[in-house]
Coordinates of C-alpha atoms in Angstrom, one line a residue:
Chain A
M2 CA -1.6 -13.5 8.3
N3 CA -3.3 -9.9 7.3
N4 CA -2.0 -7.9 4.3
L5 CA -2.9 -4.2 4.5
V6 CA -2.8 -2.5 0.8
I7 CA -2.5 1.6 0.7
V8 CA -5.2 2.9 -1.7
E9 CA -4.1 4.9 -4.3
H10 CA -6.8 7.8 -5.4
D11 CA -7.5 11.4 -5.7
N12 CA -10.4 11.6 -2.8
N13 CA -12.4 11.1 -5.7
E14 CA -11.5 7.5 -7.5
I15 CA -9.4 4.8 -7.0
A16 CA -6.4 4.3 -9.3
A17 CA -6.8 1.2 -11.2
A18 CA -3.3 0.4 -10.3
T19 CA -4.3 -0.7 -6.6
L20 CA -7.0 -3.1 -7.9
H21 CA -3.5 -5.1 -9.3
A22 CA -2.1 -4.6 -5.7
V23 CA -5.0 -6.3 -4.1
T24 CA -4.6 -9.1 -6.3
A25 CA -1.1 -9.7 -5.3
A26 CA -2.2 -9.6 -1.6
Q27 CA -4.7 -12.4 -2.6
Q28 CA -1.9 -14.3 -4.1
I29 CA 0.0 -14.0 -0.5
G30 CA -3.2 -15.2 1.3
G31 CA -4.9 -14.0 4.6
D32 CA -7.3 -11.5 5.2
I33 CA -6.7 -7.9 3.1
H34 CA -7.4 -4.9 4.7
L35 CA -7.2 -1.4 2.7
L36 CA -6.3 2.1 4.1
V37 CA -7.4 5.1 2.7
A38 CA -6.1 7.9 3.7
G39 CA -7.6 11.0 2.1
H40 CA -9.8 14.5 2.7
N41 CA -13.3 14.4 1.7
C42 CA -12.7 10.7 0.4
G43 CA -15.7 8.8 1.5
G44 CA -16.8 8.0 -1.9
V45 CA -13.4 7.0 -2.4
A46 CA -14.2 4.5 0.7
E47 CA -17.6 3.4 -0.6
A48 CA -15.9 1.8 -3.4
A49 CA -12.8 0.6 -1.8
A50 CA -15.4 -1.3 -0.1
Q51 CA -16.7 -2.8 -3.1
I52 CA -13.5 -4.3 -4.1
A53 CA -13.9 -8.2 -4.3
G54 CA -12.1 -9.8 -1.6
V55 CA -11.3 -6.9 0.8
A56 CA -12.6 -7.5 4.4
S57 CA -12.4 -3.9 5.9
V58 CA -11.8 -0.6 4.6
K59 CA -10.2 1.7 7.1
V60 CA -10.4 5.4 6.5
A61 CA -8.4 8.3 7.6
D62 CA -10.5 11.9 7.0
D63 CA -7.7 14.4 7.3
A64 CA -6.8 17.9 6.0
S65 CA -3.3 16.3 6.2
L66 CA -3.8 13.9 4.2
A67 CA -5.4 14.9 0.8
N68 CA -2.4 15.0 -1.5
G69 CA -0.8 11.7 -0.3
L70 CA 2.1 14.0 1.2
A71 CA 5.2 11.3 2.1
E72 CA 5.5 12.2 5.7
N73 CA 2.1 12.6 6.7
L74 CA 1.0 9.4 5.2
A75 CA 4.2 7.1 5.9
G76 CA 3.2 8.2 9.7
L77 CA -0.1 7.0 9.6
I78 CA 1.2 4.0 8.0
V79 CA 3.3 3.0 10.9
E80 CA 0.5 4.0 13.1
Q81 CA -1.7 1.5 11.1
A82 CA 0.9 -1.3 10.7
Q83 CA 0.1 -3.3 14.0
G84 CA -1.6 -6.6 13.6
Y85 CA -0.1 -6.6 9.8
S86 CA 2.3 -9.0 8.0
H87 CA 2.4 -7.6 4.9
I88 CA 1.8 -3.8 3.7
L89 CA 1.5 -3.2 0.4
A90 CA 0.8 -0.6 -2.3
S91 CA 1.3 -0.4 -6.2
A92 CA 4.9 0.7 -8.0
T93 CA 3.4 3.9 -9.3
T94 CA 4.7 7.1 -8.1
F95 CA 2.1 7.1 -5.1
G96 CA 3.8 3.7 -3.8
K97 CA 7.3 4.4 -4.4
N98 CA 7.1 7.8 -2.9
V99 CA 5.8 6.8 0.5
M100 CA 6.6 3.3 1.0
P101 CA 10.3 2.9 1.3
R102 CA 9.7 6.0 4.2
A103 CA 7.1 3.8 5.9
A104 CA 9.4 0.8 5.6
A105 CA 12.4 2.7 7.3
L106 CA 10.6 3.8 10.0
L107 CA 9.2 0.2 10.8
D108 CA 12.7 -0.6 10.1
V109 CA 12.3 -3.1 7.8
A110 CA 13.6 -3.6 4.0
Q111 CA 11.0 -2.9 1.2
I112 CA 10.4 -5.3 -1.7
S113 CA 10.2 -3.0 -4.4
D114 CA 8.2 -4.0 -8.0
I115 CA 7.7 -7.6 -7.4
A116 CA 6.5 -9.2 -10.4
E117 CA 5.3 -12.8 -8.6
V118 CA 4.3 -14.0 -5.4
V119 CA 6.2 -17.2 -4.4
S120 CA 4.9 -17.5 -1.2
E121 CA 4.2 -15.2 1.6
D122 CA 7.9 -14.4 2.5
T123 CA 9.4 -15.2 -1.1
F124 CA 9.0 -12.9 -4.1
V125 CA 10.3 -12.5 -7.9
R126 CA 11.7 -8.9 -8.7
P127 CA 13.1 -7.6 -11.7
I128 CA 16.4 -5.7 -11.6
Y129 CA 18.6 -4.2 -13.9
A130 CA 15.8 -3.1 -16.2
G131 CA 14.2 -6.5 -16.1
N132 CA 17.3 -8.3 -17.5
A133 CA 17.6 -10.4 -15.0
L134 CA 14.9 -11.9 -12.3
A135 CA 16.0 -11.9 -8.7
T136 CA 14.2 -14.3 -6.2
V137 CA 14.5 -13.2 -2.6
Q138 CA 13.3 -14.1 0.5
S139 CA 12.3 -11.5 3.5
S140 CA 13.4 -12.6 7.2
D141 CA 11.5 -9.3 8.5
A142 CA 8.2 -9.5 10.4
V143 CA 6.7 -6.7 8.5
K144 CA 7.2 -7.0 4.5
V145 CA 6.6 -4.0 3.3
I146 CA 5.8 -4.4 -0.7
T147 CA 5.5 -2.0 -4.1
V148 CA 3.5 -4.1 -6.9
R149 CA 4.6 -4.4 -10.5
T150 CA 0.8 -3.8 -11.7
I151 CA 1.5 -5.7 -15.0
K152 CA 2.2 -9.0 -13.2
F153 CA -1.1 -8.8 -11.4
E154 CA -4.7 -9.2 -13.2
A155 CA -6.8 -5.9 -11.6
A156 CA -9.0 -7.4 -8.6
A157 CA -12.9 -6.9 -9.3
A158 CA -13.7 -3.6 -8.8
E159 CA -17.1 -4.6 -7.5
G160 CA -18.8 -8.0 -5.8
G161 CA -17.5 -6.6 -2.3
S162 CA -18.8 -5.8 0.9
A163 CA -16.3 -5.0 3.1
S164 CA -17.4 -3.4 6.6
I165 CA -15.9 0.7 6.5
E166 CA -14.0 1.8 9.6
Q167 CA -13.3 5.4 10.7
I168 CA -9.9 5.1 12.3
G169 CA -9.5 8.9 12.7
G170 CA -5.3 9.8 12.4
G171 CA -3.6 11.9 10.2
A172 CA -1.4 14.7 11.6
D173 CA 0.3 17.2 9.4
A174 CA 4.0 16.7 10.5
G175 CA 4.6 19.8 9.3
L176 CA 7.7 19.3 7.3
S177 CA 6.1 19.8 3.6
S178 CA 3.0 21.0 1.7
W179 CA 1.4 20.5 -1.6
I180 CA 1.1 23.3 -4.2
S181 CA -0.2 22.2 -7.4
Q182 CA -0.9 19.4 -9.9
A183 CA -0.2 20.0 -13.7
V184 CA -2.1 17.2 -14.9
A185 CA -1.5 16.1 -18.5
D186 CA -4.2 16.4 -21.3
N187 CA -7.6 14.6 -19.9
D188 CA -8.5 13.5 -23.5
Q189 CA -5.8 11.3 -24.0
V190 CA -6.1 7.2 -23.4
D191 CA -4.5 6.5 -20.0
L192 CA -1.4 5.1 -21.2
T193 CA -0.9 2.7 -18.3
S194 CA -4.2 1.0 -19.1
A195 CA -4.1 1.3 -23.1
K196 CA -4.7 -1.6 -25.2
V197 CA -2.6 -0.3 -27.7
V198 CA 0.2 2.3 -27.3
V199 CA 2.3 4.0 -30.2
S200 CA 5.4 5.5 -28.9
G201 CA 8.0 7.7 -30.7
G202 CA 11.5 8.2 -29.8
R203 CA 14.4 10.3 -31.0
G204 CA 14.0 9.8 -34.8
M205 CA 10.5 11.5 -34.1
Q206 CA 13.3 14.9 -34.4
S207 CA 10.6 17.4 -33.2
G208 CA 7.6 17.4 -30.8
D209 CA 5.8 18.5 -33.8
N210 CA 5.7 15.5 -35.4
F211 CA 4.1 13.4 -32.4
T212 CA 1.0 14.9 -34.1
M213 CA 1.3 12.2 -36.8
L214 CA 1.6 9.5 -33.9
H215 CA -1.7 11.0 -32.1
S216 CA -3.4 10.7 -35.5
V217 CA -2.8 6.8 -35.7
A218 CA -3.8 6.3 -31.9
D219 CA -6.7 8.1 -32.3
K220 CA -7.7 5.7 -35.1
L221 CA -6.6 2.4 -32.7
G222 CA -8.2 4.2 -29.6
A223 CA -4.4 4.0 -28.3
A224 CA -2.1 6.1 -26.1
V225 CA 0.6 8.1 -26.9
G226 CA 4.1 7.0 -25.4
A227 CA 7.6 8.1 -25.6
S228 CA 11.1 6.9 -25.3
R229 CA 13.5 8.7 -22.5
A230 CA 15.6 9.9 -25.5
A231 CA 12.4 11.7 -26.8
V232 CA 11.7 12.8 -23.3
D233 CA 15.4 14.0 -22.7
S234 CA 15.1 15.7 -26.0
G235 CA 12.0 17.6 -24.7
F236 CA 9.6 16.8 -27.8
V237 CA 7.2 15.4 -25.0
P238 CA 6.5 15.6 -21.1
N239 CA 8.3 13.1 -18.9
E240 CA 4.3 11.1 -18.1
L241 CA 4.7 9.8 -21.8
Q242 CA 7.7 8.4 -20.7
V243 CA 7.8 4.2 -20.9
G244 CA 11.1 2.3 -19.6
Q245 CA 12.9 1.4 -16.6
T246 CA 13.0 4.6 -15.0
G247 CA 9.3 5.6 -16.6
K248 CA 6.0 3.6 -17.0
V249 CA 6.3 0.1 -17.3
I250 CA 3.3 -0.8 -19.8
A251 CA 2.1 -4.1 -21.0
P252 CA -0.4 -3.2 -23.8
D253 CA -1.7 -5.9 -26.6
L254 CA -0.1 -3.8 -29.0
Y255 CA 2.6 -1.5 -28.9
I256 CA 3.9 0.2 -31.9
A257 CA 7.5 1.6 -31.4
V258 CA 8.5 4.4 -33.9
G259 CA 11.8 6.1 -34.5
I260 CA 12.9 4.3 -31.4
S261 CA 16.1 2.5 -31.2
G262 CA 15.5 0.2 -28.2
A263 CA 18.1 0.9 -25.3
I264 CA 17.9 -1.2 -22.7
Q265 CA 16.2 0.7 -20.8
H266 CA 13.0 1.3 -22.9
L267 CA 12.8 -2.1 -23.5
A268 CA 12.5 -2.7 -19.5
G269 CA 9.1 -0.9 -20.1
M270 CA 7.7 -2.1 -22.6
K271 CA 8.9 -5.8 -23.4
E272 CA 5.8 -7.6 -22.0
S273 CA 3.8 -6.3 -24.5
K274 CA 1.7 -8.9 -26.2
V275 CA 2.7 -7.7 -29.7
I276 CA 5.5 -5.2 -30.5
V277 CA 5.8 -3.3 -33.5
A278 CA 9.3 -1.4 -35.0
I279 CA 9.5 0.8 -37.5
N280 CA 12.6 2.4 -37.8
N281 CA 15.0 3.1 -40.7
D282 CA 18.3 1.6 -39.3
S283 CA 17.7 -2.2 -39.3
E284 CA 20.5 -2.9 -36.7
A285 CA 18.6 -1.2 -34.0
P286 CA 18.0 -3.3 -31.4
I287 CA 14.1 -2.8 -31.1
F288 CA 14.3 -5.2 -33.8
Q289 CA 14.9 -8.2 -31.8
V290 CA 12.1 -7.4 -29.6
A291 CA 9.8 -6.7 -32.3
D292 CA 7.3 -9.6 -33.5
Y293 CA 7.0 -7.2 -37.0
G294 CA 9.6 -5.2 -37.9
L295 CA 9.3 -2.3 -40.3
V296 CA 12.7 -0.9 -41.6
A297 CA 11.5 2.6 -43.3
D298 CA 11.8 6.2 -42.8
L299 CA 8.8 6.7 -40.7
F300 CA 8.1 10.0 -42.1
E301 CA 6.8 7.8 -44.6
A302 CA 5.5 4.9 -43.0
V303 CA 3.0 6.5 -40.3
P304 CA 1.5 8.5 -43.0
E305 CA 0.8 5.2 -45.0
L306 CA -0.2 3.3 -42.0
D307 CA -2.7 6.5 -40.6
S308 CA -3.9 6.3 -44.2
A309 CA -4.1 2.3 -44.0
L310 CA -6.6 2.1 -40.8
Chain B
M30 CA 24.7 25.5 3.3
K31 CA 26.4 22.1 3.1
V32 CA 25.3 19.5 0.1
L33 CA 25.9 15.7 0.5
V34 CA 25.5 14.1 -2.9
C35 CA 24.9 10.3 -2.5
V36 CA 26.5 8.4 -5.6
K37 CA 26.5 5.0 -6.9
R38 CA 28.8 3.0 -9.2
V39 CA 26.7 1.0 -11.4
L40 CA 27.4 -1.2 -14.5
D41 CA 27.5 1.1 -17.9
P42 CA 23.6 1.8 -18.7
Q43 CA 24.6 0.9 -21.9
V44 CA 25.9 -2.5 -21.1
K45 CA 23.3 -5.6 -21.2
A46 CA 23.4 -7.4 -17.7
R47 CA 24.4 -10.8 -17.9
V48 CA 23.0 -13.2 -15.6
K49 CA 25.6 -16.0 -14.3
A50 CA 25.2 -19.6 -15.2
D51 CA 24.7 -20.4 -11.8
G52 CA 21.9 -18.0 -11.1
S53 CA 24.0 -16.3 -8.0
G54 CA 23.9 -12.9 -9.8
V55 CA 24.7 -10.7 -12.2
D56 CA 28.1 -10.8 -14.2
L57 CA 30.3 -8.0 -13.3
A58 CA 33.8 -9.1 -13.9
N59 CA 35.4 -7.2 -16.1
A60 CA 32.2 -5.0 -17.0
K61 CA 32.1 -1.5 -17.5
M62 CA 31.0 0.8 -15.0
T63 CA 30.0 4.1 -14.4
M64 CA 28.3 6.7 -12.1
N65 CA 24.2 5.9 -11.9
P66 CA 23.0 8.4 -14.6
F67 CA 20.3 9.8 -12.0
C68 CA 23.3 10.4 -9.3
E69 CA 24.6 12.7 -12.0
N70 CA 21.9 14.4 -12.1
A71 CA 21.8 15.0 -8.4
L72 CA 25.6 16.0 -8.3
E73 CA 24.7 18.6 -11.0
E74 CA 22.0 19.9 -9.2
A75 CA 24.3 20.9 -6.3
L76 CA 26.9 22.2 -8.7
R77 CA 24.3 24.8 -10.2
M78 CA 23.3 25.9 -6.6
R79 CA 26.7 26.5 -5.9
E80 CA 27.3 28.4 -8.9
A81 CA 24.5 30.4 -7.7
G82 CA 25.6 30.8 -4.6
T83 CA 22.6 28.6 -2.6
V84 CA 25.3 26.1 -1.6
S85 CA 29.0 26.8 -0.1
E86 CA 30.5 23.1 -0.5
I87 CA 29.5 19.9 -1.9
V88 CA 30.6 16.7 -0.8
V89 CA 29.9 13.4 -2.6
V90 CA 29.3 10.2 -0.3
S91 CA 29.6 6.5 -1.7
V92 CA 29.1 3.0 -0.2
G93 CA 31.3 0.6 -1.5
G94 CA 34.3 -1.7 -2.6
G95 CA 38.0 -0.3 -3.2
K96 CA 36.7 0.7 -6.7
T97 CA 33.8 2.9 -5.5
E98 CA 36.5 5.8 -5.6
E99 CA 36.5 5.8 -9.3
T100 CA 33.2 6.8 -9.0
L101 CA 33.9 9.6 -6.4
R102 CA 37.0 10.7 -8.2
H103 CA 34.5 11.1 -11.2
G104 CA 32.3 13.0 -9.0
L105 CA 34.9 15.7 -7.5
A106 CA 35.9 15.7 -11.3
M107 CA 32.3 16.9 -12.3
G108 CA 33.3 19.3 -9.3
A109 CA 32.9 18.2 -5.9
D110 CA 34.7 19.9 -3.3
R111 CA 35.8 16.8 -1.4
A112 CA 34.7 13.0 -1.4
I113 CA 33.9 10.5 1.4
H114 CA 34.4 6.5 0.9
V115 CA 32.1 4.7 3.2
V116 CA 34.3 0.9 2.5
T117 CA 33.0 -2.2 2.5
E118 CA 33.2 -5.5 0.3
D119 CA 29.8 -6.3 1.5
S120 CA 26.3 -5.4 -0.9
L121 CA 24.2 -3.3 1.2
E122 CA 20.5 -2.7 0.8
P123 CA 19.0 0.7 0.7
L124 CA 18.2 0.2 4.3
A125 CA 21.3 0.1 5.6
I126 CA 22.4 2.3 3.0
A127 CA 20.0 5.3 4.1
K128 CA 21.5 4.4 7.8
V129 CA 25.1 4.9 7.0
L130 CA 24.1 7.9 4.9
K131 CA 22.4 9.3 8.1
Q132 CA 25.5 9.1 9.9
V133 CA 27.6 11.1 7.5
T134 CA 25.0 13.9 7.2
E135 CA 24.4 14.1 11.0
Q136 CA 28.4 14.0 11.1
E137 CA 29.0 16.4 8.1
D138 CA 26.2 18.9 9.2
A139 CA 24.6 18.8 5.7
G140 CA 21.9 21.1 5.0
L141 CA 20.6 19.2 2.0
V142 CA 21.0 15.7 0.9
I143 CA 20.7 14.7 -2.8
C144 CA 20.2 11.6 -4.4
G145 CA 19.7 9.8 -7.9
K146 CA 16.2 8.5 -7.7
Q147 CA 16.8 5.1 -8.6
A148 CA 19.9 3.0 -9.2
I149 CA 20.0 1.4 -12.6
D150 CA 21.4 -2.2 -11.0
G151 CA 18.6 -2.8 -7.9
D152 CA 15.9 -0.6 -9.3
S153 CA 15.2 -0.2 -5.9
N154 CA 14.1 3.4 -5.7
Q155 CA 14.3 3.7 -1.8
T156 CA 17.3 5.3 -0.3
T157 CA 16.3 8.5 -0.9
Q158 CA 12.9 8.1 1.0
M159 CA 14.2 5.9 3.7
L160 CA 16.9 8.5 4.7
S161 CA 14.6 11.5 4.6
A162 CA 12.8 8.7 7.1
L163 CA 15.7 7.9 9.9
L164 CA 16.3 12.0 9.7
G165 CA 13.1 13.2 10.2
W166 CA 13.8 15.7 7.2
S167 CA 11.4 16.8 4.6
Q168 CA 11.3 14.4 1.3
A169 CA 10.9 15.2 -2.4
T170 CA 11.4 12.9 -4.8
F171 CA 11.7 12.8 -8.6
A172 CA 12.2 16.1 -8.9
S173 CA 12.6 18.1 -12.1
E174 CA 13.0 21.4 -10.9
V175 CA 14.2 23.1 -7.3
K176 CA 14.3 26.2 -6.0
I177 CA 15.3 26.8 -2.5
E178 CA 14.4 30.4 -1.0
G179 CA 14.8 30.6 2.8
G180 CA 14.3 28.2 4.9
E181 CA 12.2 26.6 2.6
A182 CA 12.3 24.7 -1.5
T183 CA 9.4 24.8 -3.8
V184 CA 10.1 21.6 -5.9
T185 CA 8.3 20.3 -8.8
R186 CA 8.0 16.5 -8.8
E187 CA 7.5 14.0 -12.0
V188 CA 4.3 12.0 -10.9
D189 CA 2.6 9.3 -13.3
A190 CA -0.4 11.8 -13.7
G191 CA 2.0 14.8 -14.6
L192 CA 3.8 17.7 -12.4
E193 CA 3.3 17.9 -8.9
T194 CA 4.5 20.9 -7.3
I195 CA 5.6 20.9 -3.2
Q196 CA 6.9 22.8 -0.8
V197 CA 9.4 21.4 1.7
K198 CA 11.0 22.8 4.6
M199 CA 15.0 22.7 4.8
P200 CA 17.0 20.9 5.5
A201 CA 15.3 18.0 3.1
V202 CA 16.3 14.9 1.3
M203 CA 15.5 15.0 -2.5
S204 CA 15.6 12.7 -5.4
A205 CA 16.6 14.0 -8.8
D206 CA 14.6 12.9 -11.9
L207 CA 16.3 13.3 -15.4
R208 CA 14.5 16.4 -16.5
L209 CA 16.2 17.9 -13.4
N210 CA 19.2 18.9 -15.7
E211 CA 21.6 17.8 -18.0
P212 CA 24.9 16.9 -16.5
R213 CA 28.2 18.3 -17.6
Y214 CA 30.9 16.8 -19.4
V215 CA 34.1 15.7 -17.4
K216 CA 37.3 17.7 -19.3
L217 CA 40.5 16.4 -18.7
P218 CA 41.9 19.3 -16.5
D219 CA 39.3 18.4 -14.2
V220 CA 40.4 14.6 -14.0
M221 CA 43.6 16.0 -13.3
K222 CA 42.5 18.3 -10.0
A223 CA 40.0 15.9 -9.1
K224 CA 43.6 13.5 -8.0
R225 CA 44.0 16.3 -5.4
K226 CA 41.5 16.7 -4.0
P227 CA 40.4 15.3 -0.6
M228 CA 38.8 11.8 0.1
D229 CA 38.0 10.6 3.4
K230 CA 37.8 7.1 4.1
I231 CA 35.7 5.4 6.9
E232 CA 35.2 1.8 7.6
L233 CA 31.9 0.6 7.5
D234 CA 32.5 -1.5 10.4
S235 CA 33.8 1.5 12.5
M236 CA 30.6 3.4 12.2
G237 CA 28.7 0.7 14.8
L238 CA 25.7 0.3 12.6
D239 CA 23.3 -2.8 12.0
T240 CA 23.5 -3.0 8.2
A241 CA 22.6 -6.5 8.3
N242 CA 20.6 -7.6 4.9
R243 CA 16.9 -8.2 5.3
L244 CA 16.5 -9.9 2.2
T245 CA 18.1 -13.4 0.8
T246 CA 18.6 -13.6 -2.6
L247 CA 17.3 -17.2 -3.3
K248 CA 18.5 -17.0 -7.1
V249 CA 18.7 -15.0 -10.0
D250 CA 17.4 -15.8 -13.5
E251 CA 17.4 -14.6 -16.7
P252 CA 13.9 -13.4 -18.1
E253 CA 12.0 -15.2 -20.9
G254 CA 13.2 -14.2 -24.3
R255 CA 11.1 -13.1 -27.0
A256 CA 10.3 -15.7 -30.2
A257 CA 12.1 -14.2 -33.0
G258 CA 9.6 -11.8 -35.1
I259 CA 9.4 -11.1 -38.7
I260 CA 10.1 -8.3 -40.7
V261 CA 7.8 -7.4 -43.2
N262 CA 8.2 -4.9 -46.5
S263 CA 5.5 -2.4 -46.9
V264 CA 2.9 -0.7 -44.8
S265 CA 0.1 -2.4 -46.6
E266 CA 1.8 -6.0 -45.6
L267 CA 2.1 -4.9 -41.5
V268 CA -1.6 -4.0 -41.2
E269 CA -2.5 -7.2 -43.1
K270 CA -0.8 -9.5 -40.5
L271 CA -2.1 -6.9 -37.2
R272 CA -5.5 -7.7 -38.7
N273 CA -5.3 -11.3 -39.6
E274 CA -2.5 -13.3 -37.7
A275 CA -2.0 -10.9 -34.8
K276 CA -5.6 -9.9 -34.6
V277 CA -4.9 -7.2 -32.6
I278 CA -6.1 -4.1 -34.7

C-alpha cells in the first residue's frame, strides 16, 4: 500500500490540518508520500520532509499551482495517482474543493470526512450532521479520502527525514484564475485549533454585541465562533461558523452563548470535551449536550463572566 | 443562457435523524422531507439571474424515486421553468449522480449548472466538483457571490480562512453556500402554477450509464451520546466548576 497525502499550504507554511491527514494515512498503513503543489514553495517542501513517518515528498512548483485552483491541482493529482492505493487530504475547504474533482477524473468514489480507519478499505464517516455514523467499504482500486481532522491526532511536525523529489508537472487548464483572498483578522486565535472557543448565536442580537464575547475570549486565550443563525443574520462573517456546513471543532472548552442548539450547529461542536451553555430559554436543545448549563440573560451573564475571569 | 439547477430531496433539517435498530440506515419512513437547503440557495441564485436578464431558462433536475416529484414541484413553485426527474429507486452515490447530471447537462445544452454545496443527509460535498470534472468545465464551489459578465464569472468563495475570489470561464459548475442569497418563500398561487409546468421523466436505466455503487455500507450506528450535564445557578458557580471540577480554565 502507498498513501499520497495532498499538502495544504499557502506557499509559506503547511496547514495544521494536513498533519491530521498524515495520521490517518499512518493508520491505513504502508508508505506515506506527500504532494506539495504550489509556486515558490520550497520552504513548504522542506517542512513537509520533517513530518514524522513520511517517506518522500514530491514537489510540483509552477505558477498554475500557486493558489490551489481545483482544475489545475486535480489534474496534477491524477497524473501522480499511479501506484497509490490511497490519496488523502484534510476535509477543509481546500480538500473538499479539489479531492472530489480528482476522484471523478479517476472514476472512483470519494470517501468524505472519515472519522475512523477500520481497515485499508473500510472507514467510518459521519452522516446526517453526525447523528449517524456509517461504516463503508470501498471497492475502488484507489481510495480518495478526506479526513475529519478532529478525529485524528496531528502527526509530529518534526522528526522525519523524507527525501524531496522535484516532479515538475503543473499545467494551467485555462479554466479559472485566482483574483484575491480577504483573510480574516490575523490577531484572532485560530478557531480550528483553539483549546477554548466562545461562540455566539442569534441571541447575541447584533454583531456589535460580539465584542462582549471577544472580551471573554481574550481572557481565556480563546477563539470566537458563531452559529449559522448568527452568520445568517449577518452578525459575523462565515469563517466563524461552527456546524455541519461550517467548521467542525473539538476544543477542551466550548462556551455557547445565546445559541439554541440546532442540529446542524451541534454537529460542529458536540465532541468538545467540556460544553457550557448560556441561554435564557431553559428548553433550548443546547442544554441537552451541555456539561454546565446556565439559564440566564446573556447580557447580564456574559459581563459577569468577563469580570469573574 | 440556460441554467440547470440540481436539487435533492432530503430529511427536513429540523428533524433529527434516527438510526434504524438493525443498523441498516436512517429511518426515513413517514419522516418530513424537504428540498436540501443549499439547493434552495442554488435555485434562488438562478431565479435572480433570470430576473437580471443573464439567464433565459431555468431547469430543475433531481434523481430519485417517485416522491422526488414533490421536491421538483417545489422548485417549479419557487420559479423554475420546467423540471427533469431522473427516476430510480436506487440510492446513487455522488459519482453516479454526477454522471447522470453530465448527460442531462449535455442534452439540455445548458451553459451553467448550479448545485447546493452539500446535501445535509449524506454530507458528502462532492457532486458539484465531480460534475465539473466530468464535463471538463470550470469549478466554483461554496459561492457566496456570483457575477457573470461576458464569457466569465467572478465568484467569491467561502473558504476556511475567509473569502476567496476567483474568475472562471463559462460554462461553469457552481455550488451555493448559505450566504449566496436568502431563498424566497413560495406563495400559494405559485404552488398552483407549478402544477401546470412541464416535468419530464427519464428512467435511469434508459440512460446507459454505469451507476453502480463503489461503496458498501456495512452498518450505520448511532453516535455515543454525551453524559447528562448539570444546571448551575450562577456565573460564580459556573466559574468555580470550570476551574475546580472540569479544570479547563
